[in-house]
Amino acid sequence: MTVHDPRVLVARAHALDAADPLRAVRDRFVLDDVVYLDGNSLGALPRAVPARMAEVIAEEWGRLRIRGWTEAGWDTAPERIGDRLGPLLGAAPGQLVVGDSTSVNLFKVLVGAVRLAPPGRDEILLDGSTFPTDRYIAASAARLTGRTLRVLPPAGIAEAAGPRTAAALVNHVDYRTGELADLPGITEAVRGAGGRTVWDLCHSAGALPVELDANGVDFAVGCGYKYLNGGPGAPAFCYLRAEYLDRFDSPLPGWWSHRDPFAMADEHLPHPTVRRARVGTPDVLSMLAFEAALDVWDGVEIAAVRAKSLALTDFFLECVAALLPEGAVDSLTPRAHARRGSQIALRHPEARRLTAALGDRGVVGDFRPPDVLRLGFTPLYTGFAEVVRAATALADEVAG
Ligand SMILES: Cc1ncc(COP(=O)(O)O)c(C=O)c1O
């Protein structure tokens, strides 16, 4: 393809920005001149968070002290924030709880899912392109529950599910390539075979509709700090489908999952709600920062976010095709909308150098070994003019 005049793309970008129904949402974030395409690692700071945190520290911690647990609602924050995530994830109230890290939640729900399976179901299926922490935890869960871990390409999970399947752990969006897995199809196949699904939603929560309830997902976990903008190390979330609330048997039954923590009882009696997925004392400051960050979603439909995400990534691929010589980079991210998350992953032998050089030009993406430049497009704050800036900088660096 011929290399085009970037001014044509700039004009198109301005028209797309002018017609963008989410354009004003950008003002809810603290941003600068940098083209920030790393919201798939750490979302930008929502404007409401600093003042809310100052208030939490001065008023709730400073003045209420221990009374904050009841009078400021710290005690119930994990379920309250979980319910606020419900509309973004397609989950009715009472099935989501916020707390701990994704890794810890993965361990809880994967072991919990396997504990629901009869002993004859002796396999845990794992998508082979998974994020490393999922692999390590699945291997440990398999050892702990006496099951065998069977690692497959994500597309092979549905077919592999059968009478030996206890549970399948699958990533909704591949962290490296940005490929979107067929969540409805895989869930239906695993459930149809009598197994249970555990979905890792780290790269889809807040970026695209998940519809946990409607799709029959059994268990899910995901990050608070990526497309949900909850802040560095924000607590993760954990979804237990309603039908498991009375029987989910957590492998980490801490006192905060007890039905009466302050009874200080010797025997653990699990809480009858999703609170049974908690462990110990919640990380209140991070949790309340996450809660304040969720204000950016007021009046925003996840369907509109998905529409803009696809428009942004389509436009970026178009800019790359127009500005870079053919074959200069290789997109690992599928072109089909049904198979694309909200990032574009480009392969280039010098991807590490390109990532650093783009950073020097004010375009922030990240590098994943061995040769992948990842650019995440967060529809709440990324505009189309920024897409052209990023592609232009990339074209200059590849050329030079
Ligand atoms: C897909 C996926 N799963 C799990 C994790 C691990 O999350 P945490 O470090 O918060 O436990 C990450 C982190 O980036 C991730 O991208």
PDB file of N, CA, C and O in Angstrom, residues 32 106 149 206 300:
ATOM      1  N   ASP A  32      -2.604  14.642  30.217  1.00  0.00           N
ATOM      2  CA  ASP A  32      -1.732  15.718  29.733  1.00  0.00           C
ATOM      3  C   ASP A  32      -1.524  15.517  28.240  1.00  0.00           C
ATOM      4  O   ASP A  32      -2.357  14.895  27.589  1.00  0.00           O
ATOM      5  N   LEU A 106      -8.062 -15.835  41.718  1.00  0.00           N
ATOM      6  CA  LEU A 106      -7.989 -16.988  40.807  1.00  0.00           C
ATOM      7  C   LEU A 106      -7.839 -18.276  41.592  1.00  0.00           C
ATOM      8  O   LEU A 106      -8.503 -19.276  41.316  1.00  0.00           O
ATOM      9  N   LEU A 149      -3.523 -31.090  35.134  1.00  0.00           N
ATOM     10  CA  LEU A 149      -3.679 -29.852  34.368  1.00  0.00           C
ATOM     11  C   LEU A 149      -3.460 -30.163  32.895  1.00  0.00           C
ATOM     12  O   LEU A 149      -2.424 -30.701  32.514  1.00  0.00           O
ATOM     13  N   GLY A 206     -14.488  -3.522  31.735  1.00  0.00           N
ATOM     14  CA  GLY A 206     -14.427  -2.081  31.487  1.00  0.00           C
ATOM     15  C   GLY A 206     -14.087  -1.731  30.040  1.00  0.00           C
ATOM     16  O   GLY A 206     -14.077  -0.555  29.682  1.00  0.00           O
ATOM     17  N   VAL A 300     -22.513   6.179  31.416  1.00  0.00           N
ATOM     18  CA  VAL A 300     -21.782   5.536  30.301  1.00  0.00           C
ATOM     19  C   VAL A 300     -22.247   4.082  30.163  1.00  0.00           C
ATOM     20  O   VAL A 300     -22.211   3.325  31.136  1.00  0.00           O
TER      21      VAL A 300
END
